[in-house]
Structure formats: C-alpha cells, structure tokens
Amino acid sequence: MLADAVARAGVEATYSYGGRTRAPATQPLPTRSGGFGGASGLAEYIRREKITDVIDATHPFAVEMSRNAVVACATTGARLIALERAPWAKAPGDTWIEAADPSSAVTALPLERARVFLAIGRQHIAAFGARPQHAYTLRFVDPPAGPLPFPDADVIVSRGPFALESELELMRSRGIEWVVARNSGGTGAHAKIDAARELDIPVVMIARPELPDRPRVESVAEVMQWLGHRTCLGA
Ligand SMILES: NC(=O)c1ccc[n+]([C@@H]2O[C@H](COP(=O)([O-])OP(=O)(O)OC[C@H]3O[C@@H](n4cnc5c(N)ncnc54)[C@H](OP(=O)(O)O)[C@@H]3O)[C@@H](O)[C@H]2O)c1
C-alpha cells in the first residue's frame, strides 16, 4: 500500500528489503535487498544515493533495522518517519497472558505437554527449545532452513493475510490449546486472535520491543502528507 502510494505520487524511491524471504512480493518501485553493514553502512548508502527521506516501514519486531535507521538518519541529516501500525488491544472474551519478550512467553506455557500454535517469526523460535515437551504448530513464509529446537513440530508454509475461517480450521483440526503471538498490530495477522477468542484458547501475547524515540504515524496517508509529494526528492 505504501509503495503503491509512493509510486503513484511519482516520488523517486527505492524499496529496501531485509532479504529474509526467498520470494518477496513484487513492488511498483525499484528494489534492493539485504543489509548495509550496520548503521554506518546505511549512513554511507544514504549519502551515496543522496537519500533525503527515510520511511521505516518495517515490522514492529524488526528492531535492528529501526535502530539503524534512527542512527543513520541522525548522522546524515536525512529525515526519518516510521509507519507503525497500532498494537492490538485486548477485547472482551480474550484470555491473554502478557509476556515482555519471547523468553517470558516460554515460561508462560504450562509444564505439562500441550498443543501450541507458535505464531511468531523464525527469529524467536530458539527460546522454545526450553519447553521441548509440547507439540508445536508453526507457520513460516519459507520452509525452515535447519532443524527446529524441539522434536514435535508441525510446520505450515504459508504467507498471510489469514482469514478467520481458515484460522479456526487450523486450530480445530490440530486441537490447539495455546497460541503464542507477538503484538504485531494491523489486520493481516489478527484472525488468529479472533479465532482463539472464539475457541476460548489462551494467547501468550509478546509485547513489542522498545525502540528509540522517532516520529511515527499509523497510516499511509500520513506518510504521504509528511513526504509532501516533493517529487524531486529521493525517498
Ligand atoms: N521481525 C519480524 O518478526 C518480522 C515479521 C514480518 C516481517 N518482517 C520483515 O522482515 C524484514 C527483516 O526483519 P528482521 O526482524 O529480520 O530485521 P532486523 O533483525 O531488524 O534487521 C536485520 C538486518 O537487516 C539489515 N537492514 C537494516 N536496515 C535495512 C534496510 N533498510 N533494508 C534492508 N536491510 C536492512 C541490517 O543488516 P546490516 O547490519 O548488515 O545492515 C539488520 O541487521 C523486515 O523488512 C521486516 O519488516 C519481520
């Protein structure tokens, strides 16, 4: 949506992928992929490419990218804005056990064996090796590259957004008793939370990591307003 709006406005822009997904979605903008070599590498890129405006549209749990953007923009003088969807709030009927981070989510799970839908990114799976007794259902965009840290793993390879009906079917068919999720916000990943509420399944909800203070908005329209359609600029 953001890339479409930027392309439609005729802003000269580059879409920078983290490079984690093997077949990323196509974009209506020129793309590049992969790291820069830390904040200093990103600053060098910003200077070399004469970037004037940086839009941090990363996932709320992609902390390194966001931190690097803050430092690189402060060093180079490029303007920075974060497009960040609002976190989910607990609704009536939800049973949430709030966890500060993935390690706390592990200890929030019961000790006796349970069927757990581990609906979190690959980066946060390792900590769950500390509770190998559970039967885990996991969902990734790409198949896992190596072994998982627990023996009973049912891996689904699929890309969101997901609908309520399919989330209900997934949880019912596997007899899911616990859901572990990150508070990503937005609509595309929320159906699992609705499904858990409907099935009366507890959700261990991992809070967002702390990020440096930076200007942030929640909608594409606000980003476009901030950009001001200054088509001579490189975003
Ligand atoms: N984290 C998640 O749960 C999650 C979920 C869904 C989607 N995603 C998306 O997946 C991508 C990777 O997320 P992540 O959590 O793996 O990231 P991350 O841990 O925050 O950062 C990974 C590395 O990406 C490089 N990088 C920094 N800024 C970049 C940029 N503008 N473009 C390309 N690479 C950059 C940096 O490497 P160098 O130090 O070498 O520069 C950084 O160390 C992001 O686009 C994110 O929005 C993440």
PDB file of C-alpha atoms and ligand atoms in Angstrom:
ATOM      1  CA  MET A   1       0.000   0.000   0.000  1.00  0.00           C
ATOM      2  CA  LEU A   2       2.770   2.443   0.935  1.00  0.00           C
ATOM      3  CA  ALA A   3       4.846   1.500  -2.108  1.00  0.00           C
ATOM      4  CA  ASP A   4       1.784   1.960  -4.347  1.00  0.00           C
ATOM      5  CA  ALA A   5       1.111   5.407  -2.918  1.00  0.00           C
ATOM      6  CA  VAL A   6       4.762   6.460  -3.261  1.00  0.00           C
ATOM      7  CA  ALA A   7       4.894   5.182  -6.863  1.00  0.00           C
ATOM      8  CA  ARG A   8       1.597   6.865  -7.769  1.00  0.00           C
ATOM      9  CA  ALA A   9       2.849  10.174  -6.370  1.00  0.00           C
ATOM     10  CA  GLY A  10       5.891   9.910  -8.648  1.00  0.00           C
ATOM     11  CA  VAL A  11       8.367  10.103  -5.757  1.00  0.00           C
ATOM     12  CA  GLU A  12      11.803   8.832  -6.714  1.00  0.00           C
ATOM     13  CA  ALA A  13      12.161   5.999  -4.228  1.00  0.00           C
ATOM     14  CA  THR A  14      13.898   2.693  -3.532  1.00  0.00           C
ATOM     15  CA  TYR A  15      12.204  -0.170  -1.687  1.00  0.00           C
ATOM     16  CA  SER A  16      14.748  -1.863   0.568  1.00  0.00           C
ATOM     17  CA  TYR A  17      14.087  -5.480   1.510  1.00  0.00           C
ATOM     18  CA  GLY A  18      15.689  -7.112   4.530  1.00  0.00           C
ATOM     19  CA  GLY A  19      16.356 -10.167   2.374  1.00  0.00           C
ATOM     20  CA  ARG A  20      14.825 -12.674   4.799  1.00  0.00           C
ATOM     21  CA  THR A  21      12.139 -14.001   2.421  1.00  0.00           C
ATOM     22  CA  ARG A  22      13.179 -16.097  -0.573  1.00  0.00           C
ATOM     23  CA  ALA A  23      10.455 -14.856  -2.944  1.00  0.00           C
ATOM     24  CA  PRO A  24       9.393 -11.412  -1.717  1.00  0.00           C
ATOM     25  CA  ALA A  25       6.265  -9.775  -3.138  1.00  0.00           C
ATOM     26  CA  THR A  26       6.864  -7.612  -6.209  1.00  0.00           C
ATOM     27  CA  GLN A  27       6.776  -3.843  -5.748  1.00  0.00           C
ATOM     28  CA  PRO A  28       5.912  -0.928  -8.011  1.00  0.00           C
ATOM     29  CA  LEU A  29       9.276   0.677  -7.122  1.00  0.00           C
ATOM     30  CA  PRO A  30      12.922  -0.200  -7.783  1.00  0.00           C
ATOM     31  CA  THR A  31      14.055  -2.616  -5.053  1.00  0.00           C
ATOM     32  CA  ARG A  32      17.289  -3.583  -3.329  1.00  0.00           C
ATOM     33  CA  SER A  33      17.785  -6.368  -0.815  1.00  0.00           C
ATOM     34  CA  GLY A  34      19.921  -7.197   2.224  1.00  0.00           C
ATOM     35  CA  GLY A  35      21.871  -5.432   4.943  1.00  0.00           C
ATOM     36  CA  PHE A  36      24.115  -2.385   4.610  1.00  0.00           C
ATOM     37  CA  GLY A  37      26.707  -3.276   7.251  1.00  0.00           C
ATOM     38  CA  GLY A  38      25.141  -1.693  10.324  1.00  0.00           C
ATOM     39  CA  ALA A  39      24.083   1.898  10.904  1.00  0.00           C
ATOM     40  CA  SER A  40      27.329   3.248   9.433  1.00  0.00           C
ATOM     41  CA  GLY A  41      26.806   1.232   6.238  1.00  0.00           C
ATOM     42  CA  LEU A  42      23.263   2.552   5.982  1.00  0.00           C
ATOM     43  CA  ALA A  43      24.531   6.117   6.516  1.00  0.00           C
ATOM     44  CA  GLU A  44      27.062   5.609   3.732  1.00  0.00           C
ATOM     45  CA  TYR A  45      24.308   4.376   1.411  1.00  0.00           C
ATOM     46  CA  ILE A  46      22.108   7.373   2.296  1.00  0.00           C
ATOM     47  CA  ARG A  47      24.956   9.759   1.446  1.00  0.00           C
ATOM     48  CA  ARG A  48      25.987   7.956  -1.731  1.00  0.00           C
ATOM     49  CA  GLU A  49      22.451   7.735  -3.099  1.00  0.00           C
ATOM     50  CA  LYS A  50      21.588  11.266  -1.903  1.00  0.00           C
ATOM     51  CA  ILE A  51      18.591   9.956   0.036  1.00  0.00           C
ATOM     52  CA  THR A  52      16.675  12.809   1.654  1.00  0.00           C
ATOM     53  CA  ASP A  53      13.772  10.948   3.323  1.00  0.00           C
ATOM     54  CA  VAL A  54      13.709   7.538   5.005  1.00  0.00           C
ATOM     55  CA  ILE A  55      10.458   5.715   5.722  1.00  0.00           C
ATOM     56  CA  ASP A  56      10.855   2.931   8.255  1.00  0.00           C
ATOM     57  CA  ALA A  57       8.001   0.601   7.292  1.00  0.00           C
ATOM     58  CA  THR A  58       9.439  -2.479   8.964  1.00  0.00           C
ATOM     59  CA  HIS A  59       7.597  -4.959  11.159  1.00  0.00           C
ATOM     60  CA  PRO A  60       7.420  -3.718  14.799  1.00  0.00           C
ATOM     61  CA  PHE A  61       9.716  -6.599  15.835  1.00  0.00           C
ATOM     62  CA  ALA A  62      12.439  -5.760  13.271  1.00  0.00           C
ATOM     63  CA  VAL A  63      14.402  -3.803  15.892  1.00  0.00           C
ATOM     64  CA  GLU A  64      17.830  -3.743  14.262  1.00  0.00           C
ATOM     65  CA  MET A  65      16.525  -2.123  11.098  1.00  0.00           C
ATOM     66  CA  SER A  66      14.639   0.528  13.055  1.00  0.00           C
ATOM     67  CA  ARG A  67      17.596   1.284  15.353  1.00  0.00           C
ATOM     68  CA  ASN A  68      19.980   1.531  12.396  1.00  0.00           C
ATOM     69  CA  ALA A  69      17.612   3.931  10.636  1.00  0.00           C
ATOM     70  CA  VAL A  70      17.497   6.238  13.677  1.00  0.00           C
ATOM     71  CA  VAL A  71      21.303   6.367  13.949  1.00  0.00           C
ATOM     72  CA  ALA A  72      21.931   6.671  10.190  1.00  0.00           C
ATOM     73  CA  CYS A  73      19.405   9.477   9.767  1.00  0.00           C
ATOM     74  CA  ALA A  74      20.795  11.355  12.771  1.00  0.00           C
ATOM     75  CA  THR A  75      24.298  11.067  11.284  1.00  0.00           C
ATOM     76  CA  THR A  76      23.403  12.105   7.736  1.00  0.00           C
ATOM     77  CA  GLY A  77      20.596  14.581   8.357  1.00  0.00           C
ATOM     78  CA  ALA A  78      18.080  12.554   6.307  1.00  0.00           C
ATOM     79  CA  ARG A  79      14.510  12.920   7.545  1.00  0.00           C
ATOM     80  CA  LEU A  80      13.012   9.822   9.155  1.00  0.00           C
ATOM     81  CA  ILE A  81       9.464   8.687   9.741  1.00  0.00           C
ATOM     82  CA  ALA A  82       8.195   5.330  10.978  1.00  0.00           C
ATOM     83  CA  LEU A  83       4.986   3.845   9.646  1.00  0.00           C
ATOM     84  CA  GLU A  84       3.903   1.674  12.556  1.00  0.00           C
ATOM     85  CA  ARG A  85       0.510   0.062  12.993  1.00  0.00           C
ATOM     86  CA  ALA A  86      -1.090   0.449  16.412  1.00  0.00           C
ATOM     87  CA  PRO A  87      -0.673  -2.524  18.748  1.00  0.00           C
ATOM     88  CA  TRP A  88      -3.665  -4.806  19.308  1.00  0.00           C
ATOM     89  CA  ALA A  89      -5.718  -4.216  22.434  1.00  0.00           C
ATOM     90  CA  LYS A  90      -7.373  -6.976  24.411  1.00  0.00           C
ATOM     91  CA  ALA A  91     -11.075  -7.359  23.560  1.00  0.00           C
ATOM     92  CA  PRO A  92     -13.852  -8.744  25.791  1.00  0.00           C
ATOM     93  CA  GLY A  93     -13.609 -12.541  25.742  1.00  0.00           C
ATOM     94  CA  ASP A  94      -9.840 -12.605  25.085  1.00  0.00           C
ATOM     95  CA  THR A  95      -7.658 -14.548  27.506  1.00  0.00           C
ATOM     96  CA  TRP A  96      -4.197 -13.017  27.168  1.00  0.00           C
ATOM     97  CA  ILE A  97      -1.139 -13.795  29.212  1.00  0.00           C
ATOM     98  CA  GLU A  98       1.118 -10.835  28.511  1.00  0.00           C
ATOM     99  CA  ALA A  99       4.823 -11.593  28.071  1.00  0.00           C
ATOM    100  CA  ALA A 100       7.567  -8.969  27.901  1.00  0.00           C
ATOM    101  CA  ASP A 101       9.685 -10.960  25.436  1.00  0.00           C
ATOM    102  CA  PRO A 102       9.981 -14.436  23.850  1.00  0.00           C
ATOM    103  CA  SER A 103      11.771 -15.914  26.896  1.00  0.00           C
ATOM    104  CA  SER A 104       8.936 -14.825  29.182  1.00  0.00           C
ATOM    105  CA  ALA A 105       6.470 -16.335  26.696  1.00  0.00           C
ATOM    106  CA  VAL A 106       8.219 -19.690  27.079  1.00  0.00           C
ATOM    107  CA  THR A 107       7.773 -19.702  30.841  1.00  0.00           C
ATOM    108  CA  ALA A 108       4.117 -18.644  30.470  1.00  0.00           C
ATOM    109  CA  LEU A 109       3.362 -22.001  28.813  1.00  0.00           C
ATOM    110  CA  PRO A 110       2.282 -24.897  31.065  1.00  0.00           C
ATOM    111  CA  LEU A 111       4.802 -27.537  32.123  1.00  0.00           C
ATOM    112  CA  GLU A 112       2.612 -30.458  31.074  1.00  0.00           C
ATOM    113  CA  ARG A 113       2.535 -31.289  27.353  1.00  0.00           C
ATOM    114  CA  ALA A 114       0.156 -29.100  25.331  1.00  0.00           C
ATOM    115  CA  ARG A 115      -0.650 -28.403  21.672  1.00  0.00           C
ATOM    116  CA  VAL A 116       0.747 -24.936  20.954  1.00  0.00           C
ATOM    117  CA  PHE A 117       0.331 -22.736  17.883  1.00  0.00           C
ATOM    118  CA  LEU A 118       3.617 -20.836  17.839  1.00  0.00           C
ATOM    119  CA  ALA A 119       2.545 -17.999  15.565  1.00  0.00           C
ATOM    120  CA  ILE A 120       5.781 -15.991  15.768  1.00  0.00           C
ATOM    121  CA  GLY A 121       8.691 -15.285  13.443  1.00  0.00           C
ATOM    122  CA  ARG A 122      11.596 -17.647  12.902  1.00  0.00           C
ATOM    123  CA  GLN A 123      13.923 -15.320  14.852  1.00  0.00           C
ATOM    124  CA  HIS A 124      12.100 -16.012  18.127  1.00  0.00           C
ATOM    125  CA  ILE A 125      11.718 -19.802  17.927  1.00  0.00           C
ATOM    126  CA  ALA A 126      15.004 -20.794  19.628  1.00  0.00           C
ATOM    127  CA  ALA A 127      13.832 -19.869  23.148  1.00  0.00           C
ATOM    128  CA  PHE A 128      11.070 -22.503  22.950  1.00  0.00           C
ATOM    129  CA  GLY A 129      13.700 -25.250  22.961  1.00  0.00           C
ATOM    130  CA  ALA A 130      13.451 -24.837  26.746  1.00  0.00           C
ATOM    131  CA  ARG A 131       9.958 -26.442  26.594  1.00  0.00           C
ATOM    132  CA  PRO A 132      10.545 -29.376  24.230  1.00  0.00           C
ATOM    133  CA  GLN A 133       7.629 -31.394  25.671  1.00  0.00           C
ATOM    134  CA  HIS A 134       4.973 -29.516  23.679  1.00  0.00           C
ATOM    135  CA  ALA A 135       3.503 -30.308  20.261  1.00  0.00           C
ATOM    136  CA  TYR A 136       4.156 -27.141  18.257  1.00  0.00           C
ATOM    137  CA  THR A 137       2.394 -25.936  15.130  1.00  0.00           C
ATOM    138  CA  LEU A 138       4.432 -23.284  13.324  1.00  0.00           C
ATOM    139  CA  ARG A 139       3.777 -21.200  10.245  1.00  0.00           C
ATOM    140  CA  PHE A 140       6.522 -19.660   8.113  1.00  0.00           C
ATOM    141  CA  VAL A 141       6.687 -17.886   4.766  1.00  0.00           C
ATOM    142  CA  ASP A 142       9.614 -20.149   3.744  1.00  0.00           C
ATOM    143  CA  PRO A 143      10.390 -23.695   4.962  1.00  0.00           C
ATOM    144  CA  PRO A 144      12.854 -23.658   7.891  1.00  0.00           C
ATOM    145  CA  ALA A 145      16.474 -23.851   6.743  1.00  0.00           C
ATOM    146  CA  GLY A 146      17.648 -26.052   9.636  1.00  0.00           C
ATOM    147  CA  PRO A 147      16.323 -28.274  12.417  1.00  0.00           C
ATOM    148  CA  LEU A 148      13.864 -26.810  14.922  1.00  0.00           C
ATOM    149  CA  PRO A 149      14.789 -26.748  18.636  1.00  0.00           C
ATOM    150  CA  PHE A 150      12.013 -29.202  19.694  1.00  0.00           C
ATOM    151  CA  PRO A 151      11.076 -32.663  18.399  1.00  0.00           C
ATOM    152  CA  ASP A 152       7.322 -32.336  17.821  1.00  0.00           C
ATOM    153  CA  ALA A 153       6.907 -29.662  15.132  1.00  0.00           C
ATOM    154  CA  ASP A 154       4.182 -29.395  12.537  1.00  0.00           C
ATOM    155  CA  VAL A 155       5.338 -26.749  10.054  1.00  0.00           C
ATOM    156  CA  ILE A 156       2.915 -24.951   7.752  1.00  0.00           C
ATOM    157  CA  VAL A 157       4.453 -22.933   4.913  1.00  0.00           C
ATOM    158  CA  SER A 158       2.091 -20.116   4.045  1.00  0.00           C
ATOM    159  CA  ARG A 159       2.017 -16.350   3.590  1.00  0.00           C
ATOM    160  CA  GLY A 160      -0.667 -14.124   5.170  1.00  0.00           C
ATOM    161  CA  PRO A 161      -3.027 -12.399   5.376  1.00  0.00           C
ATOM    162  CA  PHE A 162      -5.129 -15.111   7.023  1.00  0.00           C
ATOM    163  CA  ALA A 163      -8.907 -15.243   7.362  1.00  0.00           C
ATOM    164  CA  LEU A 164     -10.885 -16.158  10.481  1.00  0.00           C
ATOM    165  CA  GLU A 165     -12.390 -19.304   8.924  1.00  0.00           C
ATOM    166  CA  SER A 166      -9.008 -20.771   7.988  1.00  0.00           C
ATOM    167  CA  GLU A 167      -7.539 -19.911  11.423  1.00  0.00           C
ATOM    168  CA  LEU A 168     -10.498 -21.628  13.127  1.00  0.00           C
ATOM    169  CA  GLU A 169      -9.984 -24.671  10.896  1.00  0.00           C
ATOM    170  CA  LEU A 170      -6.228 -24.736  11.641  1.00  0.00           C
ATOM    171  CA  MET A 171      -6.783 -24.581  15.411  1.00  0.00           C
ATOM    172  CA  ARG A 172      -9.669 -27.051  15.485  1.00  0.00           C
ATOM    173  CA  SER A 173      -8.021 -29.635  13.224  1.00  0.00           C
ATOM    174  CA  ARG A 174      -4.833 -29.636  15.311  1.00  0.00           C
ATOM    175  CA  GLY A 175      -6.546 -29.439  18.686  1.00  0.00           C
ATOM    176  CA  ILE A 176      -4.617 -26.261  19.567  1.00  0.00           C
ATOM    177  CA  GLU A 177      -4.742 -25.474  23.305  1.00  0.00           C
ATOM    178  CA  TRP A 178      -2.411 -22.440  23.452  1.00  0.00           C
ATOM    179  CA  VAL A 179      -1.483 -19.694  20.990  1.00  0.00           C
ATOM    180  CA  VAL A 180       1.763 -17.730  21.238  1.00  0.00           C
ATOM    181  CA  ALA A 181       1.678 -14.480  19.252  1.00  0.00           C
ATOM    182  CA  ARG A 182       3.566 -11.210  19.005  1.00  0.00           C
ATOM    183  CA  ASN A 183       1.661  -7.967  19.272  1.00  0.00           C
ATOM    184  CA  SER A 184       2.238  -7.036  15.646  1.00  0.00           C
ATOM    185  CA  GLY A 185      -0.904  -4.930  15.213  1.00  0.00           C
ATOM    186  CA  GLY A 186      -2.695  -4.482  11.893  1.00  0.00           C
ATOM    187  CA  THR A 187      -5.376  -6.602  10.318  1.00  0.00           C
ATOM    188  CA  GLY A 188      -3.499  -9.241   8.283  1.00  0.00           C
ATOM    189  CA  ALA A 189      -2.379 -11.294  11.292  1.00  0.00           C
ATOM    190  CA  HIS A 190      -5.264 -10.621  13.665  1.00  0.00           C
ATOM    191  CA  ALA A 191      -7.554 -13.501  12.621  1.00  0.00           C
ATOM    192  CA  LYS A 192      -5.666 -15.944  14.870  1.00  0.00           C
ATOM    193  CA  ILE A 193      -6.507 -13.767  17.865  1.00  0.00           C
ATOM    194  CA  ASP A 194     -10.193 -13.696  16.857  1.00  0.00           C
ATOM    195  CA  ALA A 195     -10.125 -17.473  16.363  1.00  0.00           C
ATOM    196  CA  ALA A 196      -8.514 -18.027  19.784  1.00  0.00           C
ATOM    197  CA  ARG A 197     -11.230 -15.886  21.399  1.00  0.00           C
ATOM    198  CA  GLU A 198     -13.960 -17.819  19.614  1.00  0.00           C
ATOM    199  CA  LEU A 199     -12.467 -21.170  20.683  1.00  0.00           C
ATOM    200  CA  ASP A 200     -11.676 -19.938  24.213  1.00  0.00           C
ATOM    201  CA  ILE A 201      -7.950 -20.612  23.792  1.00  0.00           C
ATOM    202  CA  PRO A 202      -5.442 -18.612  25.886  1.00  0.00           C
ATOM    203  CA  VAL A 203      -2.988 -16.417  23.990  1.00  0.00           C
ATOM    204  CA  VAL A 204       0.504 -15.667  25.261  1.00  0.00           C
ATOM    205  CA  MET A 205       0.963 -12.189  23.788  1.00  0.00           C
ATOM    206  CA  ILE A 206       4.542 -10.975  23.398  1.00  0.00           C
ATOM    207  CA  ALA A 207       4.900  -7.207  23.811  1.00  0.00           C
ATOM    208  CA  ARG A 208       6.751  -5.075  21.289  1.00  0.00           C
ATOM    209  CA  PRO A 209      10.419  -4.402  21.897  1.00  0.00           C
ATOM    210  CA  GLU A 210      11.463  -0.913  22.965  1.00  0.00           C
ATOM    211  CA  LEU A 211      12.585   1.319  20.111  1.00  0.00           C
ATOM    212  CA  PRO A 212      14.322   4.700  20.127  1.00  0.00           C
ATOM    213  CA  ASP A 213      12.012   7.674  20.048  1.00  0.00           C
ATOM    214  CA  ARG A 214      11.300   8.789  16.478  1.00  0.00           C
ATOM    215  CA  PRO A 215       8.473  10.455  14.566  1.00  0.00           C
ATOM    216  CA  ARG A 216       5.855   7.823  13.838  1.00  0.00           C
ATOM    217  CA  VAL A 217       2.472   7.660  12.132  1.00  0.00           C
ATOM    218  CA  GLU A 218      -0.050   4.876  11.630  1.00  0.00           C
ATOM    219  CA  SER A 219      -1.339   5.420   8.089  1.00  0.00           C
ATOM    220  CA  VAL A 220      -0.028   5.628   4.549  1.00  0.00           C
ATOM    221  CA  ALA A 221      -1.930   8.908   4.105  1.00  0.00           C
ATOM    222  CA  GLU A 222       0.069  10.451   6.964  1.00  0.00           C
ATOM    223  CA  VAL A 223       3.347   9.295   5.431  1.00  0.00           C
ATOM    224  CA  MET A 224       2.362  10.830   2.089  1.00  0.00           C
ATOM    225  CA  GLN A 225       1.449  14.070   3.826  1.00  0.00           C
ATOM    226  CA  TRP A 226       4.836  14.050   5.555  1.00  0.00           C
ATOM    227  CA  LEU A 227       6.584  13.424   2.228  1.00  0.00           C
ATOM    228  CA  GLY A 228       4.656  16.373   0.826  1.00  0.00           C
ATOM    229  CA  HIS A 229       4.788  14.931  -2.704  1.00  0.00           C
ATOM    230  CA  ARG A 230       8.190  16.507  -3.146  1.00  0.00           C
ATOM    231  CA  THR A 231       8.822  14.570  -6.336  1.00  0.00           C
ATOM    232  CA  CYS A 232      12.322  15.963  -6.786  1.00  0.00           C
ATOM    233  CA  LEU A 233      13.459  14.147  -3.648  1.00  0.00           C
ATOM    234  CA  GLY A 234      14.825  10.655  -3.264  1.00  0.00           C
ATOM    235  CA  ALA A 235      12.927   8.808  -0.555  1.00  0.00           C
TER     236      ALA A 235
HETATM  237  N1  LIG B   1      10.988  -9.406  12.754  1.00  0.00           N
HETATM  238  C1  LIG B   1       9.841  -9.916  12.386  1.00  0.00           C
HETATM  239  O1  LIG B   1       9.183 -10.588  13.149  1.00  0.00           O
HETATM  240  C2  LIG B   1       9.260  -9.690  11.034  1.00  0.00           C
HETATM  241  C3  LIG B   1       7.972 -10.133  10.733  1.00  0.00           C
HETATM  242  C4  LIG B   1       7.447  -9.884   9.465  1.00  0.00           C
HETATM  243  C5  LIG B   1       8.205  -9.227   8.557  1.00  0.00           C
HETATM  244  N2  LIG B   1       9.444  -8.811   8.883  1.00  0.00           N
HETATM  245  C6  LIG B   1      10.207  -8.068   7.892  1.00  0.00           C
HETATM  246  O2  LIG B   1      11.356  -8.818   7.555  1.00  0.00           O
HETATM  247  C7  LIG B   1      12.426  -7.943   7.319  1.00  0.00           C
HETATM  248  C8  LIG B   1      13.597  -8.346   8.199  1.00  0.00           C
HETATM  249  O3  LIG B   1      13.206  -8.225   9.560  1.00  0.00           O
HETATM  250  P1  LIG B   1      14.199  -8.653  10.732  1.00  0.00           P
HETATM  251  O4  LIG B   1      13.449  -8.687  12.003  1.00  0.00           O
HETATM  252  O5  LIG B   1      14.946  -9.841  10.287  1.00  0.00           O
HETATM  253  O6  LIG B   1      15.173  -7.399  10.727  1.00  0.00           O
HETATM  254  P2  LIG B   1      16.221  -6.933  11.832  1.00  0.00           P
HETATM  255  O7  LIG B   1      16.611  -8.097  12.672  1.00  0.00           O
HETATM  256  O8  LIG B   1      15.717  -5.723  12.496  1.00  0.00           O
HETATM  257  O9  LIG B   1      17.447  -6.494  10.906  1.00  0.00           O
HETATM  258  C9  LIG B   1      18.165  -7.429  10.165  1.00  0.00           C
HETATM  259  C10 LIG B   1      19.240  -6.774   9.363  1.00  0.00           C
HETATM  260  O10 LIG B   1      18.690  -6.111   8.219  1.00  0.00           O
HETATM  261  C11 LIG B   1      19.638  -5.147   7.763  1.00  0.00           C
HETATM  262  N3  LIG B   1      18.963  -3.881   7.436  1.00  0.00           N
HETATM  263  C12 LIG B   1      18.826  -2.788   8.204  1.00  0.00           C
HETATM  264  N4  LIG B   1      18.103  -1.844   7.572  1.00  0.00           N
HETATM  265  C13 LIG B   1      17.797  -2.355   6.379  1.00  0.00           C
HETATM  266  C14 LIG B   1      17.064  -1.860   5.268  1.00  0.00           C
HETATM  267  N5  LIG B   1      16.530  -0.640   5.263  1.00  0.00           N
HETATM  268  N6  LIG B   1      16.911  -2.645   4.213  1.00  0.00           N
HETATM  269  C15 LIG B   1      17.454  -3.864   4.199  1.00  0.00           C
HETATM  270  N7  LIG B   1      18.163  -4.407   5.231  1.00  0.00           N
HETATM  271  C16 LIG B   1      18.328  -3.642   6.290  1.00  0.00           C
HETATM  272  C17 LIG B   1      20.603  -4.938   8.866  1.00  0.00           C
HETATM  273  O11 LIG B   1      21.794  -5.591   8.482  1.00  0.00           O
HETATM  274  P3  LIG B   1      23.166  -4.784   8.372  1.00  0.00           P
HETATM  275  O12 LIG B   1      23.591  -4.532   9.771  1.00  0.00           O
HETATM  276  O13 LIG B   1      24.082  -5.654   7.605  1.00  0.00           O
HETATM  277  O14 LIG B   1      22.855  -3.503   7.635  1.00  0.00           O
HETATM  278  C18 LIG B   1      19.956  -5.634  10.040  1.00  0.00           C
HETATM  279  O15 LIG B   1      20.856  -6.086  10.985  1.00  0.00           O
HETATM  280  C19 LIG B   1      11.894  -6.547   7.583  1.00  0.00           C
HETATM  281  O16 LIG B   1      11.533  -5.940   6.361  1.00  0.00           O
HETATM  282  C20 LIG B   1      10.694  -6.757   8.431  1.00  0.00           C
HETATM  283  O17 LIG B   1       9.725  -5.752   8.263  1.00  0.00           O
HETATM  284  C21 LIG B   1       9.997  -9.027  10.083  1.00  0.00           C
END
